[in-house]
Amino acid sequence: MTASVLSTAFRATALCALLALSACQTGDWWPREDASAGASVAAASHVRGIRASADLPALAPDAKLEKAALRQAAYMAQTGRMEHTTGFGRDFAARMKRDGVAAPAAENLAHGRMELERLFAMWMASPGHRRNMLDPRFSHYGLAHAAAGDGQRYWALVLGP
């Protein structure tokens, strides 16, 4: 083989390898078209009732927290995995830092075709999720969901100061 043919073959192989690697990167998971925006406002009465039942002040919807929740919901819908850690080990703390969310913060996740009433009832029945929603350190929240290709919703609730 000539040097020109080898060089072309090497370039093609390198390009294929780069394309394969770029497909594996987590990157910034921006919401798909079917991702919800404004779910925080729709959930206000549920959140208010939960907090009032424990004699805690109401939480206020927060655009920054909703954006963080929406990004995580979209990531989970795109990957079909419900987890706090995204690809390449980007954990909750790293995601919150990237999104400008101050500590302390917490996150509740869920998936399924459910309405808000069932979603919050499920979280209240779980000790860890319940503890997050009743944490007196939190004064704001953001709720979002995104739909996967099979119609399942992936939910994220981010709570913060």
PDB file of C-alpha atoms in Angstrom:
ATOM      1  CA  MET A   1       0.000   0.000   0.000  1.00  0.00           C
ATOM      2  CA  THR A   2       1.095   3.482  -0.681  1.00  0.00           C
ATOM      3  CA  ALA A   3       1.571   6.093   2.011  1.00  0.00           C
ATOM      4  CA  SER A   4      -1.417   8.042   0.650  1.00  0.00           C
ATOM      5  CA  VAL A   5      -3.779   5.056   0.948  1.00  0.00           C
ATOM      6  CA  LEU A   6      -2.523   4.271   4.468  1.00  0.00           C
ATOM      7  CA  SER A   7      -2.939   7.898   5.499  1.00  0.00           C
ATOM      8  CA  THR A   8      -6.515   7.967   4.194  1.00  0.00           C
ATOM      9  CA  ALA A   9      -7.339   4.684   5.924  1.00  0.00           C
ATOM     10  CA  PHE A  10      -5.843   5.946   9.187  1.00  0.00           C
ATOM     11  CA  ARG A  11      -7.849   9.193   8.998  1.00  0.00           C
ATOM     12  CA  ALA A  12     -11.088   7.282   8.335  1.00  0.00           C
ATOM     13  CA  THR A  13     -10.414   4.944  11.272  1.00  0.00           C
ATOM     14  CA  ALA A  14      -9.600   7.860  13.561  1.00  0.00           C
ATOM     15  CA  LEU A  15     -12.763   9.708  12.500  1.00  0.00           C
ATOM     16  CA  CYS A  16     -14.915   6.627  13.198  1.00  0.00           C
ATOM     17  CA  ALA A  17     -13.302   6.237  16.638  1.00  0.00           C
ATOM     18  CA  LEU A  18     -13.946   9.911  17.458  1.00  0.00           C
ATOM     19  CA  LEU A  19     -17.562   9.636  16.397  1.00  0.00           C
ATOM     20  CA  ALA A  20     -18.051   6.546  18.537  1.00  0.00           C
ATOM     21  CA  LEU A  21     -16.477   8.238  21.557  1.00  0.00           C
ATOM     22  CA  SER A  22     -18.519  11.407  21.131  1.00  0.00           C
ATOM     23  CA  ALA A  23     -21.713   9.344  21.134  1.00  0.00           C
ATOM     24  CA  CYS A  24     -20.741   8.012  24.586  1.00  0.00           C
ATOM     25  CA  GLN A  25     -20.251  11.410  26.202  1.00  0.00           C
ATOM     26  CA  THR A  26     -22.788  12.621  28.686  1.00  0.00           C
ATOM     27  CA  GLY A  27     -22.587  16.227  27.616  1.00  0.00           C
ATOM     28  CA  ASP A  28     -25.388  18.556  28.577  1.00  0.00           C
ATOM     29  CA  TRP A  29     -28.692  16.719  28.416  1.00  0.00           C
ATOM     30  CA  TRP A  30     -31.073  19.356  27.194  1.00  0.00           C
ATOM     31  CA  PRO A  31     -34.777  18.600  27.371  1.00  0.00           C
ATOM     32  CA  ARG A  32     -36.525  16.994  24.459  1.00  0.00           C
ATOM     33  CA  GLU A  33     -39.570  18.593  22.884  1.00  0.00           C
ATOM     34  CA  ASP A  34     -41.901  16.494  25.038  1.00  0.00           C
ATOM     35  CA  ALA A  35     -40.197  17.474  28.300  1.00  0.00           C
ATOM     36  CA  SER A  36     -42.371  19.449  30.677  1.00  0.00           C
ATOM     37  CA  ALA A  37     -41.717  22.980  31.702  1.00  0.00           C
ATOM     38  CA  GLY A  38     -43.833  24.589  34.370  1.00  0.00           C
ATOM     39  CA  ALA A  39     -44.588  21.399  36.313  1.00  0.00           C
ATOM     40  CA  SER A  40     -43.471  23.219  39.479  1.00  0.00           C
ATOM     41  CA  VAL A  41     -46.430  25.586  39.359  1.00  0.00           C
ATOM     42  CA  ALA A  42     -48.837  22.711  38.655  1.00  0.00           C
ATOM     43  CA  ALA A  43     -47.558  20.919  41.776  1.00  0.00           C
ATOM     44  CA  ALA A  44     -47.747  23.929  44.103  1.00  0.00           C
ATOM     45  CA  SER A  45     -50.890  22.799  45.947  1.00  0.00           C
ATOM     46  CA  HIS A  46     -49.451  19.312  46.531  1.00  0.00           C
ATOM     47  CA  VAL A  47     -46.176  20.683  47.857  1.00  0.00           C
ATOM     48  CA  ARG A  48     -47.960  23.279  49.994  1.00  0.00           C
ATOM     49  CA  GLY A  49     -50.229  20.618  51.531  1.00  0.00           C
ATOM     50  CA  ILE A  50     -47.319  18.300  52.325  1.00  0.00           C
ATOM     51  CA  ARG A  51     -45.388  21.053  54.066  1.00  0.00           C
ATOM     52  CA  ALA A  52     -48.452  22.388  55.906  1.00  0.00           C
ATOM     53  CA  SER A  53     -49.188  18.901  57.298  1.00  0.00           C
ATOM     54  CA  ALA A  54     -45.851  19.119  59.121  1.00  0.00           C
ATOM     55  CA  ASP A  55     -46.300  22.755  60.190  1.00  0.00           C
ATOM     56  CA  LEU A  56     -43.548  23.845  57.813  1.00  0.00           C
ATOM     57  CA  PRO A  57     -43.548  26.946  55.621  1.00  0.00           C
ATOM     58  CA  ALA A  58     -44.537  26.473  52.000  1.00  0.00           C
ATOM     59  CA  LEU A  59     -41.889  25.949  49.343  1.00  0.00           C
ATOM     60  CA  ALA A  60     -41.739  28.375  46.431  1.00  0.00           C
ATOM     61  CA  PRO A  61     -41.258  27.240  42.822  1.00  0.00           C
ATOM     62  CA  ASP A  62     -37.820  28.187  41.535  1.00  0.00           C
ATOM     63  CA  ALA A  63     -36.796  28.452  37.873  1.00  0.00           C
ATOM     64  CA  LYS A  64     -33.166  27.413  38.507  1.00  0.00           C
ATOM     65  CA  LEU A  65     -34.247  24.303  40.430  1.00  0.00           C
ATOM     66  CA  GLU A  66     -36.832  23.466  37.769  1.00  0.00           C
ATOM     67  CA  LYS A  67     -34.182  23.743  35.068  1.00  0.00           C
ATOM     68  CA  ALA A  68     -31.945  21.315  37.010  1.00  0.00           C
ATOM     69  CA  ALA A  69     -34.906  18.949  37.463  1.00  0.00           C
ATOM     70  CA  LEU A  70     -35.850  19.207  33.789  1.00  0.00           C
ATOM     71  CA  ARG A  71     -32.301  18.466  32.684  1.00  0.00           C
ATOM     72  CA  GLN A  72     -32.196  15.327  34.873  1.00  0.00           C
ATOM     73  CA  ALA A  73     -35.659  14.171  33.788  1.00  0.00           C
ATOM     74  CA  ALA A  74     -34.654  14.567  30.135  1.00  0.00           C
ATOM     75  CA  TYR A  75     -31.419  12.662  30.718  1.00  0.00           C
ATOM     76  CA  MET A  76     -33.290   9.785  32.349  1.00  0.00           C
ATOM     77  CA  ALA A  77     -35.914   9.694  29.579  1.00  0.00           C
ATOM     78  CA  GLN A  78     -33.234   9.625  26.897  1.00  0.00           C
ATOM     79  CA  THR A  79     -31.229   6.867  28.580  1.00  0.00           C
ATOM     80  CA  GLY A  80     -34.122   4.897  30.067  1.00  0.00           C
ATOM     81  CA  ARG A  81     -32.379   4.837  33.454  1.00  0.00           C
ATOM     82  CA  MET A  82     -33.689   6.317  36.673  1.00  0.00           C
ATOM     83  CA  GLU A  83     -30.664   7.297  38.713  1.00  0.00           C
ATOM     84  CA  HIS A  84     -29.045  10.297  40.358  1.00  0.00           C
ATOM     85  CA  THR A  85     -25.691   9.749  38.636  1.00  0.00           C
ATOM     86  CA  THR A  86     -25.401  10.430  34.929  1.00  0.00           C
ATOM     87  CA  GLY A  87     -22.864   9.049  32.489  1.00  0.00           C
ATOM     88  CA  PHE A  88     -19.157   9.223  33.371  1.00  0.00           C
ATOM     89  CA  GLY A  89     -20.057   9.434  37.071  1.00  0.00           C
ATOM     90  CA  ARG A  90     -21.511  12.943  37.160  1.00  0.00           C
ATOM     91  CA  ASP A  91     -23.234  12.727  40.523  1.00  0.00           C
ATOM     92  CA  PHE A  92     -25.940  14.886  42.077  1.00  0.00           C
ATOM     93  CA  ALA A  93     -23.466  17.285  43.713  1.00  0.00           C
ATOM     94  CA  ALA A  94     -21.614  17.837  40.420  1.00  0.00           C
ATOM     95  CA  ARG A  95     -24.871  18.415  38.541  1.00  0.00           C
ATOM     96  CA  MET A  96     -26.096  20.924  41.117  1.00  0.00           C
ATOM     97  CA  LYS A  97     -22.791  22.801  40.988  1.00  0.00           C
ATOM     98  CA  ARG A  98     -22.983  22.921  37.182  1.00  0.00           C
ATOM     99  CA  ASP A  99     -26.548  24.263  37.374  1.00  0.00           C
ATOM    100  CA  GLY A 100     -25.665  26.898  39.984  1.00  0.00           C
ATOM    101  CA  VAL A 101     -27.773  25.326  42.749  1.00  0.00           C
ATOM    102  CA  ALA A 102     -26.467  26.140  46.230  1.00  0.00           C
ATOM    103  CA  ALA A 103     -26.143  23.512  48.936  1.00  0.00           C
ATOM    104  CA  PRO A 104     -27.931  22.046  50.718  1.00  0.00           C
ATOM    105  CA  ALA A 105     -30.065  20.448  48.036  1.00  0.00           C
ATOM    106  CA  ALA A 106     -31.894  17.163  47.534  1.00  0.00           C
ATOM    107  CA  GLU A 107     -33.505  15.273  44.674  1.00  0.00           C
ATOM    108  CA  ASN A 108     -36.437  12.872  44.405  1.00  0.00           C
ATOM    109  CA  LEU A 109     -36.787  10.748  41.262  1.00  0.00           C
ATOM    110  CA  ALA A 110     -39.589   8.588  39.922  1.00  0.00           C
ATOM    111  CA  HIS A 111     -40.795   7.066  36.685  1.00  0.00           C
ATOM    112  CA  GLY A 112     -44.126   5.935  35.414  1.00  0.00           C
ATOM    113  CA  ARG A 113     -47.346   7.166  33.870  1.00  0.00           C
ATOM    114  CA  MET A 114     -48.803   8.909  36.882  1.00  0.00           C
ATOM    115  CA  GLU A 115     -50.488  12.111  37.843  1.00  0.00           C
ATOM    116  CA  LEU A 116     -49.169  14.505  40.475  1.00  0.00           C
ATOM    117  CA  GLU A 117     -51.373  13.156  43.273  1.00  0.00           C
ATOM    118  CA  ARG A 118     -50.013   9.627  42.891  1.00  0.00           C
ATOM    119  CA  LEU A 119     -46.447  10.883  42.432  1.00  0.00           C
ATOM    120  CA  PHE A 120     -46.436  12.833  45.687  1.00  0.00           C
ATOM    121  CA  ALA A 121     -48.275  10.071  47.570  1.00  0.00           C
ATOM    122  CA  MET A 122     -45.575   7.629  46.453  1.00  0.00           C
ATOM    123  CA  TRP A 123     -42.792   9.958  47.587  1.00  0.00           C
ATOM    124  CA  MET A 124     -44.510  10.558  50.939  1.00  0.00           C
ATOM    125  CA  ALA A 125     -44.723   6.785  51.480  1.00  0.00           C
ATOM    126  CA  SER A 126     -40.934   6.499  51.086  1.00  0.00           C
ATOM    127  CA  PRO A 127     -38.951   7.569  54.182  1.00  0.00           C
ATOM    128  CA  GLY A 128     -36.053   9.099  52.236  1.00  0.00           C
ATOM    129  CA  HIS A 129     -38.223  11.008  49.790  1.00  0.00           C
ATOM    130  CA  ARG A 130     -40.515  12.152  52.591  1.00  0.00           C
ATOM    131  CA  ARG A 131     -37.523  13.398  54.589  1.00  0.00           C
ATOM    132  CA  ASN A 132     -36.370  15.443  51.572  1.00  0.00           C
ATOM    133  CA  MET A 133     -39.754  17.126  51.136  1.00  0.00           C
ATOM    134  CA  LEU A 134     -40.082  17.873  54.855  1.00  0.00           C
ATOM    135  CA  ASP A 135     -36.538  19.126  55.341  1.00  0.00           C
ATOM    136  CA  PRO A 136     -36.846  22.546  57.017  1.00  0.00           C
ATOM    137  CA  ARG A 137     -33.635  23.754  55.331  1.00  0.00           C
ATOM    138  CA  PHE A 138     -35.427  23.907  51.996  1.00  0.00           C
ATOM    139  CA  SER A 139     -37.498  26.865  50.882  1.00  0.00           C
ATOM    140  CA  HIS A 140     -37.659  26.306  47.107  1.00  0.00           C
ATOM    141  CA  TYR A 141     -38.298  23.467  44.669  1.00  0.00           C
ATOM    142  CA  GLY A 142     -38.348  22.623  40.984  1.00  0.00           C
ATOM    143  CA  LEU A 143     -40.352  19.752  39.491  1.00  0.00           C
ATOM    144  CA  ALA A 144     -40.148  18.442  35.941  1.00  0.00           C
ATOM    145  CA  HIS A 145     -40.832  15.374  33.867  1.00  0.00           C
ATOM    146  CA  ALA A 146     -39.841  14.103  30.441  1.00  0.00           C
ATOM    147  CA  ALA A 147     -41.356  11.304  28.390  1.00  0.00           C
ATOM    148  CA  ALA A 148     -39.335   8.394  27.072  1.00  0.00           C
ATOM    149  CA  GLY A 149     -40.054   6.843  23.692  1.00  0.00           C
ATOM    150  CA  ASP A 150     -42.359   4.276  25.300  1.00  0.00           C
ATOM    151  CA  GLY A 151     -44.468   7.007  26.930  1.00  0.00           C
ATOM    152  CA  GLN A 152     -43.087   6.484  30.431  1.00  0.00           C
ATOM    153  CA  ARG A 153     -42.509   9.699  32.337  1.00  0.00           C
ATOM    154  CA  TYR A 154     -39.309  10.307  34.228  1.00  0.00           C
ATOM    155  CA  TRP A 155     -39.818  12.736  37.112  1.00  0.00           C
ATOM    156  CA  ALA A 156     -37.286  14.831  39.029  1.00  0.00           C
ATOM    157  CA  LEU A 157     -37.929  17.058  42.032  1.00  0.00           C
ATOM    158  CA  VAL A 158     -35.039  19.248  43.148  1.00  0.00           C
ATOM    159  CA  LEU A 159     -35.261  20.937  46.552  1.00  0.00           C
ATOM    160  CA  GLY A 160     -33.005  23.731  47.708  1.00  0.00           C
ATOM    161  CA  PRO A 161     -32.585  26.803  49.885  1.00  0.00           C
TER     162      PRO A 161
END
